[in-house]
Each structure stands twice: as structure tokens, then as C-alpha cells.
Coordinates of C-alpha atoms in Angstrom, one line a residue:
M387 CA -76.4 -24.9 71.5
K388 CA -75.0 -21.6 70.2
T389 CA -72.7 -20.8 73.1
L390 CA -69.7 -22.6 74.5
Y391 CA -71.3 -22.5 78.0
S392 CA -74.4 -24.4 76.9
R393 CA -72.3 -26.9 74.9
I394 CA -70.1 -27.7 77.9
V395 CA -73.1 -28.0 80.3
V396 CA -75.2 -30.2 77.9
T397 CA -72.1 -32.3 77.0
T398 CA -71.3 -32.9 80.7
I399 CA -74.9 -33.9 81.5
C400 CA -75.0 -36.3 78.6
I401 CA -71.7 -37.8 79.8
M402 CA -73.2 -38.2 83.3
V403 CA -76.3 -39.9 81.9
L404 CA -74.3 -42.2 79.6
S405 CA -71.9 -43.0 82.4
S406 CA -74.8 -43.9 84.6
V407 CA -76.3 -46.2 82.0
F408 CA -73.0 -47.9 81.2
A409 CA -72.3 -48.2 85.0
F410 CA -75.7 -50.0 85.5
L411 CA -75.0 -52.3 82.5
L412 CA -71.6 -53.2 83.8
S413 CA -73.0 -53.8 87.3
N414 CA -75.7 -56.0 85.8
M415 CA -73.1 -57.9 83.8
Y416 CA -70.9 -58.3 87.0
Y417 CA -73.9 -59.7 88.9
Q418 CA -74.8 -62.1 86.0
Y419 CA -71.2 -63.5 85.6
N420 CA -69.8 -63.2 89.1
L421 CA -72.4 -62.8 91.8
K422 CA -75.3 -64.8 90.6
A423 CA -73.8 -68.2 91.5
Y424 CA -72.7 -66.9 94.9
N425 CA -76.2 -65.5 95.6
D426 CA -77.8 -68.7 94.4
Q427 CA -75.7 -70.8 96.8
K428 CA -76.3 -68.4 99.7
I429 CA -80.1 -68.6 99.4
T430 CA -79.9 -72.4 98.9
D431 CA -78.1 -72.7 102.2
M432 CA -80.8 -70.5 103.8
A433 CA -83.6 -72.7 102.3
Y434 CA -81.9 -75.9 103.7
D435 CA -81.5 -74.2 107.1
I436 CA -85.2 -73.6 107.2
E437 CA -85.9 -77.2 106.1
N438 CA -83.4 -78.6 108.6
F439 CA -84.8 -76.6 111.5
Y440 CA -88.3 -77.9 110.8
K441 CA -87.0 -81.4 110.4
H442 CA -85.5 -81.4 113.9
N443 CA -88.5 -79.5 115.4
P444 CA -91.6 -81.1 113.9
E445 CA -93.7 -80.0 116.9
V446 CA -93.6 -76.5 115.5
G447 CA -96.6 -75.8 113.3
I448 CA -95.6 -75.4 109.7
E449 CA -98.1 -72.6 109.1
D450 CA -96.8 -70.5 112.1
Y451 CA -93.2 -71.4 111.3
L452 CA -93.3 -70.3 107.7
T453 CA -95.4 -67.2 108.6
H454 CA -92.7 -66.0 111.0
V455 CA -89.9 -66.8 108.5
G456 CA -91.7 -64.7 105.9
K457 CA -92.0 -61.8 108.3
L458 CA -88.2 -61.9 108.7
G459 CA -87.9 -60.7 105.1
Y460 CA -88.5 -63.7 102.8
Q461 CA -91.0 -64.7 100.2
I462 CA -92.1 -68.4 100.5
V463 CA -94.2 -70.7 98.5
L464 CA -95.1 -74.2 99.8
A465 CA -96.5 -76.6 97.2
D466 CA -97.5 -80.3 97.4
G467 CA -97.3 -82.9 94.7
D468 CA -100.9 -82.1 93.6
G469 CA -100.0 -78.5 92.7
H470 CA -101.6 -76.8 95.7
E471 CA -99.6 -73.7 96.7
M472 CA -99.5 -71.7 99.9
F473 CA -97.8 -68.2 100.0
Y474 CA -96.0 -66.7 103.0
G475 CA -94.3 -63.3 103.4
G476 CA -94.1 -60.8 100.6
E477 CA -96.0 -61.2 97.4
F478 CA -94.5 -62.1 94.0
S479 CA -95.1 -60.0 91.0
R480 CA -95.2 -63.2 89.0
N481 CA -96.0 -66.4 90.9
S482 CA -96.4 -69.1 88.3
L483 CA -94.2 -72.2 88.2
E484 CA -94.2 -75.0 85.7
P485 CA -95.7 -78.2 87.3
E486 CA -92.6 -80.1 86.2
V487 CA -90.5 -77.9 88.5
I488 CA -92.7 -78.7 91.5
K489 CA -92.6 -82.4 90.7
E490 CA -88.8 -82.3 90.5
V491 CA -88.4 -80.7 93.9
V492 CA -90.9 -83.0 95.5
S493 CA -89.0 -85.9 94.1
G494 CA -85.9 -84.7 96.0
E495 CA -84.1 -82.4 93.6
T496 CA -83.0 -78.8 94.3
Y497 CA -84.4 -76.0 92.1
H498 CA -81.7 -73.4 91.3
G499 CA -84.0 -70.7 89.8
I500 CA -81.7 -67.8 90.7
L501 CA -78.7 -69.4 89.0
N502 CA -80.7 -70.3 85.9
F503 CA -82.8 -67.2 85.7
P504 CA -82.5 -65.6 82.3
S505 CA -80.4 -62.5 82.1
K506 CA -82.0 -59.2 81.1
L507 CA -80.3 -56.1 79.9
F508 CA -81.8 -53.4 82.1
I509 CA -83.0 -55.5 85.1
T510 CA -80.5 -56.8 87.6
G511 CA -81.6 -60.4 88.2
F512 CA -81.3 -60.2 92.0
F513 CA -84.1 -57.6 92.1
D514 CA -86.5 -59.4 89.7
N515 CA -89.5 -60.4 91.9
D516 CA -90.4 -63.5 90.0
L517 CA -91.2 -66.9 91.6
M518 CA -89.0 -68.5 89.0
N519 CA -86.1 -66.4 90.4
S520 CA -86.1 -68.5 93.7
I521 CA -84.6 -71.6 95.3
G522 CA -86.7 -74.7 95.7
V523 CA -85.9 -77.5 98.2
P524 CA -87.8 -80.6 99.3
I525 CA -89.4 -80.5 102.8
V526 CA -91.2 -83.4 104.6
I527 CA -94.4 -82.4 106.5
D528 CA -96.3 -85.1 108.3
G529 CA -94.5 -87.7 106.3
V530 CA -95.5 -86.1 103.0
T531 CA -92.8 -84.4 100.8
H532 CA -93.5 -80.9 99.7
A533 CA -91.7 -78.3 97.7
L534 CA -90.4 -75.2 99.5
F535 CA -89.5 -72.2 97.3
L536 CA -87.6 -69.3 98.9
R537 CA -86.2 -65.9 97.9
P538 CA -85.4 -62.8 99.9
D539 CA -88.0 -60.1 100.0
V540 CA -85.9 -57.2 98.6
M541 CA -88.4 -54.6 99.6
V542 CA -88.3 -55.6 103.2
Q543 CA -84.6 -56.3 103.5
F544 CA -83.3 -53.5 101.3
G545 CA -86.3 -51.1 100.9
E546 CA -84.9 -48.3 103.1
M547 CA -81.4 -48.7 101.6
R548 CA -82.8 -48.4 98.1
I549 CA -84.7 -45.2 99.0
F550 CA -81.5 -44.0 100.8
F551 CA -79.3 -44.6 97.7
S552 CA -82.0 -43.2 95.4
I553 CA -82.0 -40.0 97.4
I554 CA -78.2 -39.9 97.4
M555 CA -78.2 -40.4 93.6
I556 CA -80.8 -37.7 92.9
I557 CA -79.0 -35.2 95.2
S558 CA -75.6 -36.1 93.6
I559 CA -77.1 -35.6 90.1
L560 CA -78.7 -32.2 91.0
L561 CA -75.6 -31.0 92.7
S562 CA -73.4 -32.2 89.8
I563 CA -75.5 -30.3 87.3
L564 CA -75.5 -27.1 89.5
L565 CA -71.7 -27.3 90.0
V566 CA -71.1 -28.0 86.3
G567 CA -73.1 -24.9 85.5
I568 CA -71.1 -22.8 88.0
I569 CA -67.7 -24.2 87.1
T570 CA -68.4 -24.0 83.4
R571 CA -69.3 -20.3 83.7
H572 CA -66.1 -19.7 85.6
I573 CA -64.2 -21.5 82.8
V574 CA -66.0 -19.8 79.9
K575 CA -65.9 -16.3 81.4
P576 CA -62.3 -15.6 80.3
I577 CA -63.1 -16.8 76.8
V578 CA -66.0 -14.3 76.7
H579 CA -63.6 -11.6 77.6
L580 CA -61.2 -12.8 74.9
T581 CA -64.1 -12.7 72.4
D582 CA -64.9 -9.1 73.4
A583 CA -61.2 -8.3 73.1
T584 CA -61.1 -9.6 69.5
K585 CA -64.0 -7.3 68.6
Q586 CA -62.1 -4.4 70.1
I587 CA -58.9 -5.3 68.1
S588 CA -61.0 -5.6 64.9
Q589 CA -62.0 -2.0 65.6
G590 CA -58.4 -0.9 66.0
K591 CA -58.4 -0.7 69.8
Y592 CA -55.2 -2.4 71.0
N593 CA -54.9 -1.1 74.5
L594 CA -56.5 -4.1 76.2
K595 CA -56.4 -5.2 79.9
L596 CA -57.3 -8.8 80.4
N597 CA -57.6 -9.5 84.1
V598 CA -57.2 -13.2 83.8
K599 CA -55.0 -14.4 86.7
R600 CA -55.0 -18.1 85.9
R601 CA -52.1 -20.5 85.4
D602 CA -53.9 -23.0 83.2
E603 CA -54.2 -23.1 79.4
I604 CA -56.8 -20.3 79.3
G605 CA -54.6 -18.1 81.5
K606 CA -51.7 -18.7 79.1
L607 CA -54.0 -18.0 76.1
A608 CA -55.0 -14.7 77.7
E609 CA -51.4 -13.8 78.4
H610 CA -50.4 -14.6 74.8
F611 CA -53.4 -12.7 73.6
S612 CA -52.3 -9.6 75.5
H613 CA -48.8 -10.0 74.1
M614 CA -50.3 -10.3 70.6
A615 CA -52.4 -7.1 71.2
K616 CA -49.3 -5.2 72.2
G617 CA -47.5 -6.5 69.2
L618 CA -50.3 -5.5 66.9
E619 CA -50.4 -2.1 68.6
Q620 CA -46.6 -1.7 68.0
L621 CA -47.0 -2.9 64.4
E622 CA -49.8 -0.4 63.8
Q623 CA -47.6 2.4 65.2
M624 CA -44.7 1.2 63.1
R625 CA -47.0 1.2 60.0
Q626 CA -48.3 4.7 60.7
E627 CA -44.7 5.9 61.3
F628 CA -43.6 4.1 58.2
V629 CA -46.3 5.8 56.1
S630 CA -45.4 9.1 57.7
N631 CA -41.7 8.7 57.0
V632 CA -42.3 7.6 53.4
S633 CA -44.5 10.5 52.8
H634 CA -41.9 12.8 54.3
E635 CA -39.1 11.3 52.3
I636 CA -41.1 11.6 49.1
Q637 CA -42.5 15.1 49.8
S638 CA -39.1 16.6 50.5
P639 CA -37.5 15.9 47.1
L640 CA -40.8 16.6 45.3
A641 CA -40.9 20.0 47.0
S642 CA -37.3 20.7 45.9
I643 CA -38.0 19.6 42.3
Q644 CA -41.2 21.6 42.2
G645 CA -39.6 24.7 43.6
F646 CA -36.5 24.7 41.4
S647 CA -38.5 23.8 38.3
Q648 CA -40.6 27.0 38.9
T649 CA -37.4 28.9 39.4
L650 CA -36.0 27.7 36.1
Q651 CA -39.0 29.1 34.3
T652 CA -37.9 32.6 35.2
K653 CA -35.8 34.5 32.6
N654 CA -33.4 36.3 34.9
L655 CA -31.2 33.3 35.6
S656 CA -27.5 33.1 34.7
E657 CA -26.2 29.9 33.1
E658 CA -24.3 29.0 36.3
Q659 CA -27.5 29.3 38.4
R660 CA -29.5 27.3 35.8
N661 CA -27.0 24.5 35.8
R662 CA -26.8 24.5 39.6
Y663 CA -30.6 24.2 39.9
L664 CA -30.7 21.4 37.3
S665 CA -28.0 19.6 39.3
I666 CA -30.2 19.8 42.4
I667 CA -33.2 18.5 40.5
E668 CA -31.1 15.6 39.2
E669 CA -29.8 14.8 42.7
E670 CA -33.3 14.9 44.2
S671 CA -34.6 12.7 41.4
R672 CA -31.8 10.2 42.1
R673 CA -32.7 10.2 45.7
M674 CA -36.3 9.4 44.9
S675 CA -35.2 6.6 42.6
Q676 CA -33.0 5.2 45.4
L677 CA -35.9 5.4 47.9
S678 CA -38.3 3.6 45.6
K679 CA -35.8 0.8 44.9
Q680 CA -35.1 0.3 48.6
L681 CA -38.8 0.3 49.4
L682 CA -39.4 -2.4 46.8
M683 CA -36.5 -4.4 48.2
L684 CA -37.9 -4.1 51.8
A685 CA -41.4 -5.2 50.6
S686 CA -39.8 -8.2 48.9
L687 CA -37.7 -9.1 52.0
D688 CA -40.7 -8.8 54.3
K689 CA -42.5 -11.6 52.4
E690 CA -39.7 -13.9 53.4
E691 CA -41.2 -16.8 51.3
H692 CA -39.0 -18.3 48.6
I693 CA -37.0 -15.2 48.3
L694 CA -33.5 -16.6 48.9
E695 CA -31.7 -18.2 46.0
K696 CA -28.9 -19.9 47.9
S697 CA -25.7 -21.2 46.6
T698 CA -22.2 -21.9 48.0
F699 CA -19.6 -19.3 47.3
D700 CA -16.4 -17.8 48.7
L701 CA -17.2 -14.9 50.9
A702 CA -13.7 -13.4 50.6
T703 CA -14.0 -13.2 46.8
Q704 CA -17.4 -11.5 47.1
I705 CA -16.1 -8.8 49.5
K706 CA -13.1 -8.1 47.3
Q707 CA -15.5 -7.6 44.4
V708 CA -17.5 -5.0 46.4
L709 CA -14.2 -3.2 47.2
L710 CA -13.4 -3.2 43.6
V711 CA -16.8 -1.7 42.6
T712 CA -16.5 1.0 45.3
E713 CA -12.8 1.7 44.6
W714 CA -13.4 5.1 43.1
S715 CA -15.2 6.4 46.2
W716 CA -12.6 5.3 48.8
R717 CA -9.6 6.2 46.6
S718 CA -11.1 9.7 46.0
K719 CA -10.9 10.2 49.8
D720 CA -7.5 8.6 50.1
L721 CA -8.6 6.0 52.5
A722 CA -6.4 3.1 53.6
I723 CA -7.9 -0.4 53.2
D724 CA -6.6 -3.0 55.6
M725 CA -7.8 -6.5 54.6
E726 CA -7.5 -9.9 56.2
L727 CA -9.8 -12.0 54.0
P728 CA -8.9 -15.7 54.0
S729 CA -11.0 -18.0 51.8
L730 CA -14.2 -19.0 53.6
F731 CA -17.3 -20.5 52.0
I732 CA -20.8 -19.9 53.0
H733 CA -24.2 -21.0 51.7
G734 CA -26.4 -18.0 51.0
D735 CA -28.0 -15.7 48.4
Q736 CA -25.1 -14.0 46.6
Q737 CA -27.0 -11.0 45.3
L738 CA -28.6 -10.1 48.7
L739 CA -25.3 -10.5 50.6
H740 CA -23.6 -8.4 48.0
Q741 CA -26.1 -5.7 48.9
V742 CA -25.1 -6.1 52.6
W743 CA -21.4 -5.6 52.1
T744 CA -22.1 -2.8 49.7
N745 CA -24.2 -1.0 52.3
L746 CA -21.7 -1.4 55.1
I747 CA -18.6 -0.5 53.1
T748 CA -20.4 2.5 51.5
N749 CA -21.4 3.8 54.9
S750 CA -17.8 3.4 56.2
V751 CA -16.5 5.3 53.2
K752 CA -19.2 8.0 53.4
F753 CA -18.6 8.8 57.1
T754 CA -14.8 8.4 57.3
D755 CA -12.8 11.6 56.7
S756 CA -10.1 11.8 54.0
G757 CA -6.9 10.1 55.1
G758 CA -8.7 7.6 57.4
S759 CA -8.8 3.9 57.1
I760 CA -11.2 1.0 56.7
S761 CA -10.5 -2.5 58.0
L762 CA -12.1 -5.7 56.8
R763 CA -11.7 -9.1 58.6
I764 CA -13.1 -12.6 58.0
S765 CA -12.6 -15.4 60.6
R766 CA -14.3 -18.6 61.6
L767 CA -16.0 -19.0 65.0
D768 CA -17.0 -22.7 65.5
D769 CA -19.8 -23.2 62.8
M770 CA -20.2 -19.4 62.2
C771 CA -18.4 -17.0 59.8
C772 CA -17.5 -13.7 61.4
I773 CA -17.2 -10.6 59.2
E774 CA -15.9 -7.3 60.8
I775 CA -16.0 -4.0 59.0
S776 CA -14.3 -1.2 60.9
D777 CA -13.6 2.5 60.1
T778 CA -12.0 5.5 61.7
G779 CA -14.9 7.7 60.9
I780 CA -17.0 10.1 62.9
G781 CA -18.7 7.4 64.9
I782 CA -22.2 7.1 66.2
A783 CA -23.6 8.5 69.4
E784 CA -24.4 5.9 72.1
S785 CA -28.0 7.2 72.3
D786 CA -28.4 6.5 68.5
L787 CA -26.9 2.9 68.5
P788 CA -30.2 1.1 69.6
H789 CA -32.1 2.8 66.7
I790 CA -29.8 2.7 63.7
F791 CA -31.5 -0.4 62.2
N792 CA -34.9 1.2 62.4
R793 CA -36.4 2.2 59.1
F794 CA -35.9 5.8 58.2
Y795 CA -33.8 6.4 61.3
K796 CA -31.0 8.9 60.7
A797 CA -28.4 9.5 63.4
D798 CA -27.2 12.8 62.0
T799 CA -29.7 15.0 60.2
A800 CA -27.2 17.6 59.4
R801 CA -25.0 15.1 57.6
D802 CA -28.0 13.6 55.7
R803 CA -28.7 17.0 54.1
K804 CA -25.4 16.5 52.3
E805 CA -26.1 13.0 51.3
T806 CA -28.8 11.2 49.5
S807 CA -29.5 8.8 52.4
T808 CA -33.0 7.4 52.9
G809 CA -32.4 5.8 56.3
L810 CA -33.3 2.3 54.9
G811 CA -29.9 0.9 54.1
L812 CA -29.2 -0.6 57.6
S813 CA -32.8 -1.9 57.9
I814 CA -32.3 -3.8 54.6
T815 CA -28.9 -5.1 55.8
Q816 CA -30.3 -6.4 59.0
K817 CA -33.3 -8.0 57.3
I818 CA -31.1 -9.9 54.8
I819 CA -28.8 -11.1 57.6
D820 CA -31.9 -12.3 59.6
L821 CA -33.1 -14.2 56.5
H822 CA -29.8 -16.0 56.5
R823 CA -30.2 -16.9 60.2
G824 CA -27.3 -14.6 61.1
S825 CA -26.9 -11.6 63.4
I826 CA -25.3 -8.2 63.2
E827 CA -23.8 -6.0 66.0
V828 CA -22.4 -2.6 66.1
T829 CA -20.0 -0.8 68.4
S830 CA -19.0 2.8 68.0
Q831 CA -17.4 5.9 69.6
L832 CA -17.9 9.4 68.5
G833 CA -14.8 10.7 66.7
K834 CA -13.0 7.3 66.8
G835 CA -15.0 5.1 64.4
T836 CA -17.5 2.3 64.1
T837 CA -17.3 -1.5 63.8
F838 CA -20.0 -3.7 62.3
R839 CA -19.7 -7.4 63.2
V840 CA -21.8 -9.9 61.2
L841 CA -22.2 -13.6 62.0
L842 CA -23.4 -16.0 59.3
P843 CA -23.6 -19.8 59.2
A844 CA -20.5 -21.2 57.6
V845 CA -20.4 -24.3 55.3

């Protein structure tokens, strides 16, 4: 059984066979413990009815009488005290009786062979065609007591019914097997499609169409599989785009360094030109160093396992430390800092969150013209801590807002040529906040400024 289809079919057939066996065994047990006594009493009453009729109608010949009763669907044995036996009606498969049984019936006792017939596992006692499985009653014939043994002739009374039920059972089994095969194929077919789809995905083909219009578990599996394929396709596109962007970001400063290094090897350069070229090489080297550090940080954050080293600390104190570290940059542009930083404790990774505030404040300083202002606010909203960092800078275009957290995305390429931006800062910021089960939002207007709003769980 190498396929799921064959497994289901064979398993179902085995269940049908086992169910039939157990059903027969239970039916046999039900007969033995519930119906045997009732059946014994019913046939006992029949035997005494036969004996009573003959008792009140002695003019009827016993031979003709028992012959006609036998033809009505009974098996009869008439025995005298000397052991002579006469058989009427259907034949017994086993027709031997102990002499003591005959003597007991002749002496006036009733023989309950059906009630006392030994139970057998796979043979329902009612159908066991044995003379011992009968009822014996005394009957007086011409003044002499005989033993009359009686049991229904099952083949005469129930023969057609047994054939009828046998045909029903055989047809039911065959139809069940046929329907199981058809239905199982219908059930397994989507799984076969999913198997083929996995092979295509392993070959890098993610554009799959699974036409599984079912609302059961397999339909949900196919639906989730399609979503997974789309996610893998997007992930592969992001990976290719990421590799392309990294290659571009590395290639650009390398080309500058290579070009200016070759230029420095010429002898017709003034000292001023030489220093300017060396300054560009230093700036491009610093840009590559920053890029490599941020790529390492992103790789570390993407693992997400055991990366956070959480502790409880005062968020206001940390943001003031970041302002102190970046003081030279915002003072050199004569920026006004408006702070509303009440003490508020959170439980998080101090080092990573320090990077978040550094990225956001540095961006505000970088893109705010001289004489502008930066506003920092901390407040508590239910069980969350809200941090707002606003500036009066150049703002971000509405078309760029949905993409600013994408890796290597740069909203203003002209501006980036003047800065050593890698386009990874906001991606790192969002990743750190996500790891802390927080969220970040941004609102902005061109020429009026930008506001970043961060929500983090408070203590």
C-alpha cells in the first residue's frame, strides 16, 4: 500500500469486514443471552399445541398428522420407550439423542434442548440443525406414552428470507466497495494536486493555481497552501531584491573608492584635490562600514530567537541619553528641542531600543532645516506606552509613506547622495519594535514635517 488511495480503500474494506464479524458475534451473544429462552418457550408451546390437538382428536392417524405438521415447516422425531424413532418433515444434520433423554420425556418431563443447547462462537444456536437443539414433550398414542421432539425447519420457514438477505448483503458489500473507491478517489485527488504543487515549489515555481473548491479540511489545506505559495513567491522576490540592493549599495562605494584611488595615483594633483579625494574615499568607506553593521544587525534580528535581553528601565531617561549623545548634531543646526518626558518604565532590551530612538532622532535632525524644531512626547495609553517624535522637516510624500519601512527604500534619492544613508535604518527600527510586541506609525506632510508614533507595552 504505497498510495494514500489504496490505504484508505483497504482500511475501509477491513473495517467493513471486522464490523461484520463483530456484528455477527454480538448478534449471536444477543440470541444466547436474550432470545434463546424466549425461542425455547415459543417452540415448547407449539409442541404442546400439537400434542393437545392429537389428544382431543385421537381418530386422526398419528402418521398422517405428523406428516402434515412436518410439511408445514417443522422437523419431528417420534420415539417410544424402546428407542425406536420415526422422522417427519425436514432432515436433521445430526439426529442422535441420548437414551436417557428419551426416557425422561417418556416419563412425563419436558426436554428443553433449545434452552440448554451449548453456545458456539460463530454459529447462532437458532440455526444449528441438531436434534439435540429441539423441544421434547410426552404424547400418548393408543395408550402408550411416546416422546415427541420438535424444532422449526429453518430452511423451509426462512430459506427464501436467508437467500434474500444474503443477496442484499452481497450487493451492499459490492456497492460499498465501489462507492468507497469512487469517494476515496474524490477525497485523495486534491491531495495529489497538492503533492504535485509541492514538487513545483521545490523547483522554484510559485505561481500555482489549485482549483479546490471545497469547504472541508482539505479545501482549507489547499487554500492555506496557496497562501503559502504566494508568501514564498513574495519572499523569493524580496530575497532577490535584497541581494540586488545589497550588491548595488556595495558596488556604488566600491566604484567610488576604486575610481578615486586610481585618480590619486596620478602626479598632476594639487594638495587640495588630493585631500578632497581622500575625504570622499573615507566617507565611502564609512558608508560601507555602516552598511555591513546594519546588515549584521538585520540578520541577527531576523533570527528572533533568544535575541532580546530584557530588563525594566525608565524610558524617559534613555531618550534623554540619546538626545545627549546626538547633541552636537542638533545644536550645529540650531534646532529647538521640545520635550515632555515624564518617567515611565517599560520592560525591554535597552540596547536595541536605544538604537530605535537613535535612528528616529537622527532622521529628524538630518531632514529638518536649520532653525527648525523637534518634539518628543511620552504618555501612557491604558497598558501601552506612547512615544511621539515630531519634526518640522521636509516631510515625506504620501506615495512614499507605505514603503519607508522596506529595506533599502529611499524616499529622496537626491537627498541620499548627500548623506551616507543605506535605507536600512527604519527597517531595523520596525523590526526591533515588532520583537517587543509594539507598533510604529508615521504621518507626514511635505514641507511641514513628520511624526513617528511608537507604542510599546508598559510595565
